[in-house]
mmCIF file of C-alpha atoms in Angstrom:
data_model
loop_
_atom_site.group_PDB
_atom_site.id
_atom_site.type_symbol
_atom_site.label_atom_id
_atom_site.label_comp_id
_atom_site.label_asym_id
_atom_site.label_seq_id
_atom_site.Cartn_x
_atom_site.Cartn_y
_atom_site.Cartn_z
ATOM 1 C CA UNK A 1 0.000 0.000 0.000
ATOM 2 C CA UNK A 2 1.412 3.376 -1.024
ATOM 3 C CA UNK A 3 1.710 5.552 2.081
ATOM 4 C CA UNK A 4 3.897 8.427 0.927
ATOM 5 C CA UNK A 5 3.200 9.737 -2.575
ATOM 6 C CA UNK A 6 5.333 12.448 -4.153
ATOM 7 C CA UNK A 7 3.722 13.141 -7.531
ATOM 8 C CA UNK A 8 5.296 15.331 -10.227
ATOM 9 C CA UNK A 9 6.852 17.531 -7.530
ATOM 10 C CA UNK A 10 8.800 20.543 -8.769
ATOM 11 C CA UNK A 11 10.769 23.196 -6.900
ATOM 12 C CA UNK A 12 12.876 25.856 -8.578
ATOM 13 C CA UNK A 13 15.368 28.389 -7.254
ATOM 14 C CA UNK A 14 16.549 31.226 -9.555
ATOM 15 C CA UNK A 15 14.767 29.646 -12.534
ATOM 16 C CA UNK A 16 16.712 26.383 -12.098
ATOM 17 C CA UNK A 17 14.621 23.311 -11.174
ATOM 18 C CA UNK A 18 15.956 21.612 -8.048
ATOM 19 C CA UNK A 19 13.139 19.071 -8.156
ATOM 20 C CA UNK A 20 11.945 18.425 -11.698
ATOM 21 C CA UNK A 21 8.553 16.648 -11.823
ATOM 22 C CA UNK A 22 9.855 14.114 -9.329
ATOM 23 C CA UNK A 23 7.848 10.967 -8.604
ATOM 24 C CA UNK A 24 8.420 8.770 -5.548
ATOM 25 C CA UNK A 25 6.202 6.356 -3.628
ATOM 26 C CA UNK A 26 6.945 4.687 -0.289
ATOM 27 C CA UNK A 27 4.848 1.864 1.120
ATOM 28 C CA UNK A 28 3.665 1.802 4.723
ATOM 29 C CA UNK A 29 6.200 0.200 7.067
ATOM 30 C CA UNK A 30 8.940 0.406 4.440
ATOM 31 C CA UNK A 31 12.446 1.817 4.788
ATOM 32 C CA UNK A 32 13.228 3.655 1.563
ATOM 33 C CA UNK A 33 16.485 5.367 0.652
ATOM 34 C CA UNK A 34 17.066 8.219 -1.771
ATOM 35 C CA UNK A 35 20.609 7.887 -3.078
ATOM 36 C CA UNK A 36 22.319 10.463 -5.241
ATOM 37 C CA UNK A 37 25.349 12.751 -5.604
ATOM 38 C CA UNK A 38 25.692 16.048 -3.771
ATOM 39 C CA UNK A 39 23.497 18.756 -5.263
ATOM 40 C CA UNK A 40 20.975 16.422 -6.906
ATOM 41 C CA UNK A 41 18.081 17.667 -4.727
ATOM 42 C CA UNK A 42 17.928 14.964 -2.035
ATOM 43 C CA UNK A 43 17.782 17.289 0.960
ATOM 44 C CA UNK A 44 15.420 19.630 -0.905
ATOM 45 C CA UNK A 45 13.063 16.670 -1.346
ATOM 46 C CA UNK A 46 13.151 15.933 2.384
ATOM 47 C CA UNK A 47 12.534 19.580 3.277
ATOM 48 C CA UNK A 48 9.559 19.662 0.897
ATOM 49 C CA UNK A 49 8.087 16.498 2.436
ATOM 50 C CA UNK A 50 8.598 17.974 5.906
ATOM 51 C CA UNK A 51 6.745 21.125 4.833
ATOM 52 C CA UNK A 52 9.669 23.551 5.003
ATOM 53 C CA UNK A 53 9.662 24.317 1.262
ATOM 54 C CA UNK A 54 6.726 25.106 -1.073
ATOM 55 C CA UNK A 55 6.115 23.260 -4.331
ATOM 56 C CA UNK A 56 5.885 25.100 -7.627
ATOM 57 C CA UNK A 57 4.032 22.097 -9.111
ATOM 58 C CA UNK A 58 2.883 18.626 -8.119
ATOM 59 C CA UNK A 59 1.640 17.187 -4.828
ATOM 60 C CA UNK A 60 2.913 15.456 -1.687
ATOM 61 C CA UNK A 61 0.556 13.148 0.229
ATOM 62 C CA UNK A 62 0.808 10.882 3.262
ATOM 63 C CA UNK A 63 -1.992 8.366 3.532
ATOM 64 C CA UNK A 64 -5.115 10.111 2.284
ATOM 65 C CA UNK A 65 -3.940 13.605 3.309
ATOM 66 C CA UNK A 66 -2.624 15.949 0.653
ATOM 67 C CA UNK A 67 0.055 17.947 2.479
ATOM 68 C CA UNK A 68 1.576 20.082 -0.282
ATOM 69 C CA UNK A 69 0.421 21.483 -3.604
ATOM 70 C CA UNK A 70 1.455 24.493 -5.679
ATOM 71 C CA UNK A 71 -1.355 26.421 -3.934
ATOM 72 C CA UNK A 72 -0.258 25.821 -0.361
ATOM 73 C CA UNK A 73 0.979 23.393 2.263
ATOM 74 C CA UNK A 74 0.208 22.045 5.714
ATOM 75 C CA UNK A 75 2.544 23.493 8.341
ATOM 76 C CA UNK A 76 5.476 21.254 9.382
ATOM 77 C CA UNK A 77 4.235 20.735 12.943
ATOM 78 C CA UNK A 78 0.843 19.520 11.659
ATOM 79 C CA UNK A 79 2.185 16.868 9.288
ATOM 80 C CA UNK A 80 3.035 14.059 11.682
ATOM 81 C CA UNK A 81 6.533 13.817 10.221
ATOM 82 C CA UNK A 82 9.658 13.128 12.303
ATOM 83 C CA UNK A 83 13.118 14.355 11.342
ATOM 84 C CA UNK A 84 16.622 13.091 12.194
ATOM 85 C CA UNK A 85 19.347 15.423 10.819
ATOM 86 C CA UNK A 86 23.000 14.631 10.170
ATOM 87 C CA UNK A 87 24.060 16.034 13.523
ATOM 88 C CA UNK A 88 21.790 15.320 16.479
ATOM 89 C CA UNK A 89 19.973 18.568 17.351
ATOM 90 C CA UNK A 90 19.187 17.857 20.991
ATOM 91 C CA UNK A 91 18.328 20.570 23.512
ATOM 92 C CA UNK A 92 21.645 21.090 25.356
ATOM 93 C CA UNK A 93 20.054 22.201 28.645
ATOM 94 C CA UNK A 94 17.663 19.231 28.915
ATOM 95 C CA UNK A 95 18.384 15.731 30.153
ATOM 96 C CA UNK A 96 18.230 12.831 27.737
ATOM 97 C CA UNK A 97 14.923 11.805 29.314
ATOM 98 C CA UNK A 98 13.354 15.206 28.651
ATOM 99 C CA UNK A 99 14.820 15.370 25.150
ATOM 100 C CA UNK A 100 13.289 12.047 24.117
ATOM 101 C CA UNK A 101 9.929 12.896 25.650
ATOM 102 C CA UNK A 102 9.812 16.482 24.393
ATOM 103 C CA UNK A 103 7.094 15.918 21.777
ATOM 104 C CA UNK A 104 4.761 13.940 24.055
ATOM 105 C CA UNK A 105 1.975 15.768 25.887
ATOM 106 C CA UNK A 106 0.660 13.081 28.230
ATOM 107 C CA UNK A 107 2.856 12.581 31.310
ATOM 108 C CA UNK A 108 1.833 8.928 31.616
ATOM 109 C CA UNK A 109 2.577 8.204 27.970
ATOM 110 C CA UNK A 110 5.799 10.185 28.173
ATOM 111 C CA UNK A 111 7.251 8.061 30.972
ATOM 112 C CA UNK A 112 6.457 4.702 29.383
ATOM 113 C CA UNK A 113 7.400 5.731 25.838
ATOM 114 C CA UNK A 114 10.725 7.260 26.901
ATOM 115 C CA UNK A 115 11.635 4.124 28.858
ATOM 116 C CA UNK A 116 10.639 1.903 25.922
ATOM 117 C CA UNK A 117 12.681 3.809 23.345
ATOM 118 C CA UNK A 118 15.673 4.374 25.625
ATOM 119 C CA UNK A 119 15.867 0.615 26.137
ATOM 120 C CA UNK A 120 15.587 -0.052 22.410
ATOM 121 C CA UNK A 121 18.407 2.374 21.546
ATOM 122 C CA UNK A 122 20.605 1.228 24.449
ATOM 123 C CA UNK A 123 20.449 4.456 26.471
ATOM 124 C CA UNK A 124 18.289 3.431 29.433
ATOM 125 C CA UNK A 125 21.145 3.998 31.924
ATOM 126 C CA UNK A 126 21.935 7.464 30.587
ATOM 127 C CA UNK A 127 18.530 9.150 30.803
ATOM 128 C CA UNK A 128 19.613 11.722 33.387
ATOM 129 C CA UNK A 129 22.634 12.898 31.398
ATOM 130 C CA UNK A 130 22.745 16.002 29.210
ATOM 131 C CA UNK A 131 23.734 15.829 25.524
ATOM 132 C CA UNK A 132 27.259 17.145 26.187
ATOM 133 C CA UNK A 133 27.864 14.097 28.389
ATOM 134 C CA UNK A 134 27.112 11.677 25.541
ATOM 135 C CA UNK A 135 29.234 10.405 22.658
ATOM 136 C CA UNK A 136 28.369 11.237 19.055
ATOM 137 C CA UNK A 137 26.772 7.840 18.527
ATOM 138 C CA UNK A 138 24.742 8.138 21.726
ATOM 139 C CA UNK A 139 23.479 11.580 20.730
ATOM 140 C CA UNK A 140 22.376 10.247 17.347
ATOM 141 C CA UNK A 141 20.552 7.336 19.007
ATOM 142 C CA UNK A 142 18.838 9.857 21.278
ATOM 143 C CA UNK A 143 17.799 11.989 18.288
ATOM 144 C CA UNK A 144 16.297 8.914 16.636
ATOM 145 C CA UNK A 145 14.409 7.989 19.814
ATOM 146 C CA UNK A 146 13.058 11.545 20.127
ATOM 147 C CA UNK A 147 11.871 11.533 16.505
ATOM 148 C CA UNK A 148 10.117 8.171 16.981
ATOM 149 C CA UNK A 149 8.529 9.028 20.333
ATOM 150 C CA UNK A 150 5.325 10.659 18.931
ATOM 151 C CA UNK A 151 4.889 7.727 16.510
ATOM 152 C CA UNK A 152 5.180 9.852 13.347
ATOM 153 C CA UNK A 153 3.426 8.855 10.142
ATOM 154 C CA UNK A 154 6.782 9.201 8.395
ATOM 155 C CA UNK A 155 10.353 9.465 9.660
ATOM 156 C CA UNK A 156 12.847 11.453 7.574
ATOM 157 C CA UNK A 157 16.557 10.715 8.029
ATOM 158 C CA UNK A 158 18.880 13.282 6.442
ATOM 159 C CA UNK A 159 22.325 11.621 6.212
ATOM 160 C CA UNK A 160 22.055 10.668 9.919
ATOM 161 C CA UNK A 161 25.355 8.759 10.051
ATOM 162 C CA UNK A 162 27.521 11.186 8.081
ATOM 163 C CA UNK A 163 29.232 12.780 11.100
ATOM 164 C CA UNK A 164 30.231 9.439 12.676
ATOM 165 C CA UNK A 165 33.380 7.381 12.167
ATOM 166 C CA UNK A 166 33.169 4.291 9.948
ATOM 167 C CA UNK A 167 32.978 1.595 12.634
ATOM 168 C CA UNK A 168 30.338 3.469 14.622
ATOM 169 C CA UNK A 169 28.440 4.183 11.415
ATOM 170 C CA UNK A 170 28.229 0.486 10.558
ATOM 171 C CA UNK A 171 27.126 -0.465 14.070
ATOM 172 C CA UNK A 172 24.489 2.266 14.275
ATOM 173 C CA UNK A 173 23.173 1.437 10.806
ATOM 174 C CA UNK A 174 22.335 -2.111 11.882
ATOM 175 C CA UNK A 175 20.732 -0.938 15.125
ATOM 176 C CA UNK A 176 18.653 1.721 13.359
ATOM 177 C CA UNK A 177 17.307 -0.779 10.828
ATOM 178 C CA UNK A 178 16.269 -3.142 13.639
ATOM 179 C CA UNK A 179 14.630 -0.315 15.594
ATOM 180 C CA UNK A 180 12.663 1.014 12.618
ATOM 181 C CA UNK A 181 11.353 -2.454 11.808
ATOM 182 C CA UNK A 182 10.546 -3.123 15.471
ATOM 183 C CA UNK A 183 8.492 0.097 15.547
ATOM 184 C CA UNK A 184 6.922 -0.679 12.131
ATOM 185 C CA UNK A 185 7.986 2.813 11.099
ATOM 186 C CA UNK A 186 7.787 4.204 7.589
ATOM 187 C CA UNK A 187 11.114 5.899 6.921
ATOM 188 C CA UNK A 188 12.807 7.811 4.126
ATOM 189 C CA UNK A 189 16.602 7.998 4.294
ATOM 190 C CA UNK A 190 18.622 10.461 2.225
ATOM 191 C CA UNK A 191 22.276 9.609 1.632
ATOM 192 C CA UNK A 192 25.123 9.830 -0.870
ATOM 193 C CA UNK A 193 26.673 6.645 0.600
ATOM 194 C CA UNK A 194 25.962 3.648 -1.634
ATOM 195 C CA UNK A 195 26.800 1.060 1.024
ATOM 196 C CA UNK A 196 24.490 2.771 3.499
ATOM 197 C CA UNK A 197 21.526 2.772 1.118
ATOM 198 C CA UNK A 198 22.035 -0.798 -0.088
ATOM 199 C CA UNK A 199 22.448 -2.257 3.410
ATOM 200 C CA UNK A 200 19.682 -0.361 5.220
ATOM 201 C CA UNK A 201 16.790 0.133 2.810
ATOM 202 C CA UNK A 202 14.012 -2.108 1.513
ATOM 203 C CA UNK A 203 13.807 0.050 -1.628
ATOM 204 C CA UNK A 204 16.340 2.428 -3.140
ATOM 205 C CA UNK A 205 15.569 5.434 -5.360
ATOM 206 C CA UNK A 206 18.477 6.687 -7.464
ATOM 207 C CA UNK A 207 18.287 10.454 -7.922
ATOM 208 C CA UNK A 208 20.085 12.775 -10.336
ATOM 209 C CA UNK A 209 19.505 16.430 -11.229
ATOM 210 C CA UNK A 210 16.136 16.664 -9.501
ATOM 211 C CA UNK A 211 14.657 13.438 -10.883
ATOM 212 C CA UNK A 212 14.376 9.838 -9.761
ATOM 213 C CA UNK A 213 16.001 7.632 -12.398
ATOM 214 C CA UNK A 214 15.298 4.204 -10.903
ATOM 215 C CA UNK A 215 13.506 2.653 -7.928
ATOM 216 C CA UNK A 216 13.963 -0.951 -6.869
ATOM 217 C CA UNK A 217 15.280 -3.304 -4.248
ATOM 218 C CA UNK A 218 18.969 -2.859 -3.403
ATOM 219 C CA UNK A 219 19.776 -5.954 -5.437
ATOM 220 C CA UNK A 220 17.751 -4.748 -8.435
ATOM 221 C CA UNK A 221 19.421 -1.350 -8.684
ATOM 222 C CA UNK A 222 22.881 -2.882 -8.228
ATOM 223 C CA UNK A 223 22.528 -5.847 -10.578
ATOM 224 C CA UNK A 224 20.070 -4.345 -13.109
ATOM 225 C CA UNK A 225 20.762 -0.590 -13.322
ATOM 226 C CA UNK A 226 18.659 1.266 -15.894
ATOM 227 C CA UNK A 227 21.574 3.060 -17.537
ATOM 228 C CA UNK A 228 25.375 3.338 -17.408
ATOM 229 C CA UNK A 229 25.269 6.390 -15.116
ATOM 230 C CA UNK A 230 23.320 4.465 -12.458
ATOM 231 C CA UNK A 231 25.618 1.461 -12.922
ATOM 232 C CA UNK A 232 28.722 3.578 -12.335
ATOM 233 C CA UNK A 233 27.210 5.564 -9.472
ATOM 234 C CA UNK A 234 25.992 2.558 -7.486
ATOM 235 C CA UNK A 235 29.301 0.646 -7.564
ATOM 236 C CA UNK A 236 32.592 -0.139 -9.300
ATOM 237 C CA UNK A 237 32.372 -1.106 -12.957
ATOM 238 C CA UNK A 238 34.466 -2.355 -15.837
ATOM 239 C CA UNK A 239 33.356 -1.117 -19.265
ATOM 240 C CA UNK A 240 34.032 -2.786 -22.609
ATOM 241 C CA UNK A 241 32.864 -2.350 -26.200
ATOM 242 C CA UNK A 242 30.573 -5.070 -27.500
ATOM 243 C CA UNK A 243 28.548 -6.267 -30.451
ATOM 244 C CA UNK A 244 25.089 -7.676 -29.654
ATOM 245 C CA UNK A 245 23.540 -10.458 -31.721
ATOM 246 C CA UNK A 246 20.281 -11.718 -30.216
ATOM 247 C CA UNK A 247 20.916 -12.387 -26.528
ATOM 248 C CA UNK A 248 24.702 -12.850 -26.924
ATOM 249 C CA UNK A 249 27.268 -10.094 -26.890
ATOM 250 C CA UNK A 250 30.732 -10.389 -28.354
ATOM 251 C CA UNK A 251 33.489 -8.478 -26.537
ATOM 252 C CA UNK A 252 37.283 -8.315 -26.826
ATOM 253 C CA UNK A 253 37.523 -10.781 -23.927
ATOM 254 C CA UNK A 254 34.864 -13.284 -24.951
ATOM 255 C CA UNK A 255 31.259 -14.052 -25.853
ATOM 256 C CA UNK A 256 28.691 -13.599 -23.055
ATOM 257 C CA UNK A 257 24.973 -13.546 -22.336
ATOM 258 C CA UNK A 258 23.685 -9.978 -22.452
ATOM 259 C CA UNK A 259 21.550 -8.673 -19.552
ATOM 260 C CA UNK A 260 19.373 -5.714 -20.506
ATOM 261 C CA UNK A 261 17.754 -4.312 -23.622
ATOM 262 C CA UNK A 262 19.478 -2.909 -26.662
ATOM 263 C CA UNK A 263 19.140 -3.259 -30.439
ATOM 264 C CA UNK A 264 21.521 -5.595 -32.214
ATOM 265 C CA UNK A 265 24.824 -3.993 -33.058
ATOM 266 C CA UNK A 266 27.307 -1.932 -31.073
ATOM 267 C CA UNK A 267 26.569 -1.771 -27.319
ATOM 268 C CA UNK A 268 28.212 -0.640 -24.095
ATOM 269 C CA UNK A 269 29.114 -3.604 -21.899
ATOM 270 C CA UNK A 270 29.435 -3.176 -18.127
ATOM 271 C CA UNK A 271 30.697 -5.749 -15.637
ATOM 272 C CA UNK A 272 31.044 -5.608 -11.850
ATOM 273 C CA UNK A 273 34.557 -6.476 -10.543
ATOM 274 C CA UNK A 274 33.156 -9.284 -8.371
ATOM 275 C CA UNK A 275 31.744 -10.972 -11.477
ATOM 276 C CA UNK A 276 35.296 -11.435 -12.783
ATOM 277 C CA UNK A 277 36.973 -14.543 -11.398
ATOM 278 C CA UNK A 278 40.744 -14.868 -11.147
ATOM 279 C CA UNK A 279 42.642 -18.123 -11.770
ATOM 280 C CA UNK A 280 39.609 -19.631 -13.423
ATOM 281 C CA UNK A 281 39.651 -22.477 -15.931
ATOM 282 C CA UNK A 282 39.859 -20.016 -18.777
ATOM 283 C CA UNK A 283 41.929 -19.337 -21.855
ATOM 284 C CA UNK A 284 41.936 -15.588 -21.137
ATOM 285 C CA UNK A 285 45.476 -14.972 -19.890
ATOM 286 C CA UNK A 286 46.341 -11.726 -18.124
ATOM 287 C CA UNK A 287 49.127 -10.025 -16.208
ATOM 288 C CA UNK A 288 48.460 -8.364 -12.823
ATOM 289 C CA UNK A 289 49.201 -4.627 -12.956
ATOM 290 C CA UNK A 290 48.255 -3.572 -9.420
ATOM 291 C CA UNK A 291 46.520 -4.745 -6.250
ATOM 292 C CA UNK A 292 44.483 -2.319 -4.101
ATOM 293 C CA UNK A 293 44.438 -4.086 -0.739
ATOM 294 C CA UNK A 294 41.378 -3.485 1.475
ATOM 295 C CA UNK A 295 41.766 -6.169 4.146
ATOM 296 C CA UNK A 296 38.907 -8.581 3.494
ATOM 297 C CA UNK A 297 39.196 -8.128 -0.269
ATOM 298 C CA UNK A 298 41.221 -6.358 -2.935
ATOM 299 C CA UNK A 299 40.698 -4.765 -6.331
ATOM 300 C CA UNK A 300 43.073 -6.415 -8.783
ATOM 301 C CA UNK A 301 43.855 -4.630 -12.040
ATOM 302 C CA UNK A 302 44.914 -6.944 -14.861
ATOM 303 C CA UNK A 303 45.776 -6.506 -18.529
ATOM 304 C CA UNK A 304 44.889 -9.061 -21.175
ATOM 305 C CA UNK A 305 47.402 -10.181 -23.790
ATOM 306 C CA UNK A 306 45.502 -8.040 -26.310
ATOM 307 C CA UNK A 307 45.871 -4.946 -24.102
ATOM 308 C CA UNK A 308 42.430 -4.590 -22.479
ATOM 309 C CA UNK A 309 42.394 -3.647 -18.798
ATOM 310 C CA UNK A 310 40.014 -5.274 -16.314
ATOM 311 C CA UNK A 311 39.441 -4.903 -12.585
ATOM 312 C CA UNK A 312 38.524 -7.996 -10.560
ATOM 313 C CA UNK A 313 37.618 -8.247 -6.888
ATOM 314 C CA UNK A 314 39.618 -10.934 -5.081
ATOM 315 C CA UNK A 315 38.679 -12.291 -1.653
ATOM 316 C CA UNK A 316 41.242 -12.885 1.127
ATOM 317 C CA UNK A 317 43.568 -14.685 1.383
ATOM 318 C CA UNK A 318 43.879 -15.398 -2.353
ATOM 319 C CA UNK A 319 45.527 -12.170 -3.459
ATOM 320 C CA UNK A 320 47.950 -12.199 -6.400
ATOM 321 C CA UNK A 321 50.919 -9.853 -6.643
ATOM 322 C CA UNK A 322 51.773 -7.306 -9.328
ATOM 323 C CA UNK A 323 53.454 -9.057 -12.222
ATOM 324 C CA UNK A 324 51.745 -12.415 -11.630
ATOM 325 C CA UNK A 325 50.307 -14.284 -14.608
ATOM 326 C CA UNK A 326 46.628 -15.187 -14.086
ATOM 327 C CA UNK A 327 43.667 -16.373 -16.101
ATOM 328 C CA UNK A 328 40.242 -14.789 -15.687
ATOM 329 C CA UNK A 329 36.635 -15.491 -16.589
ATOM 330 C CA UNK A 330 33.284 -13.772 -16.146
ATOM 331 C CA UNK A 331 31.021 -15.960 -14.050
ATOM 332 C CA UNK A 332 27.666 -14.638 -15.284
ATOM 333 C CA UNK A 333 26.112 -12.484 -17.979
ATOM 334 C CA UNK A 334 27.168 -8.903 -18.625
ATOM 335 C CA UNK A 335 25.122 -5.695 -18.564
ATOM 336 C CA UNK A 336 24.386 -4.195 -21.972
ATOM 337 C CA UNK A 337 23.255 -0.672 -22.861
ATOM 338 C CA UNK A 338 22.652 1.126 -26.162
ATOM 339 C CA UNK A 339 25.582 3.178 -27.414
#
């Protein structure tokens, strides 16, 4: 069931469209992520949904309520929308307990709801502390608990992990996903971090220049991107020229099954590094040029005897060294796009 419906939404500043007839739907109880480069309009979209920016065209609805049109909008405090910004904006003079319960009017509900959420975010022993006595991760957990306390119809998360270090970011990401699903919350996350969107969301919307280019499950947008830009933005790629005949594509490194739609003839071929297998039972001989070590895996650049360069992802501990002779193969079909 569609719960949040952004329909043909447009916003322009200085004659330039920041949102350009954007369409996006989020189902009830779903965690959706909007993923895109800086300046594509992600935060503008969130501010419009929250009611802080007017639309020049289109509509924004939650449930059966139309909240924004070109003619006007419901005020932010009347929308039932929660907000978690990049840096936790807690009241510095209030205890954690009072911060979490700030949006609750009933004293009885406030006590039980604060205790419930503090336990869920792992802060139940810190409720009497002020924000300056908490770590960055604890403050962000508190901001999430405060946003969830009134049981909002929609929770907006604006790059909520961006100010945290990598290890804490990964830990908090897992905890946030569990909490949102435990609370059956509908959430919309904005991020420029591909790993964050793919690991946290049920559905991912890829955004560029004020428009949504593709919406799908994390696996769909990664394995079946709609165009080369999405393919390159969502993860590492290797690109080759190809010639499509039916469902087979001929490339300088072999003949493969084509995944996608394109007319017969010249096509762009894109492969993910993890689809390329090293030391396979293959006649394609290569020489290792470089190894970018990353601990659990490595990106291995190789050059074929005919001079084409490929990048494969190798898994520890089977890392070759520069100069090694290897054979490679592609373990599945390849992505094809019109030239």
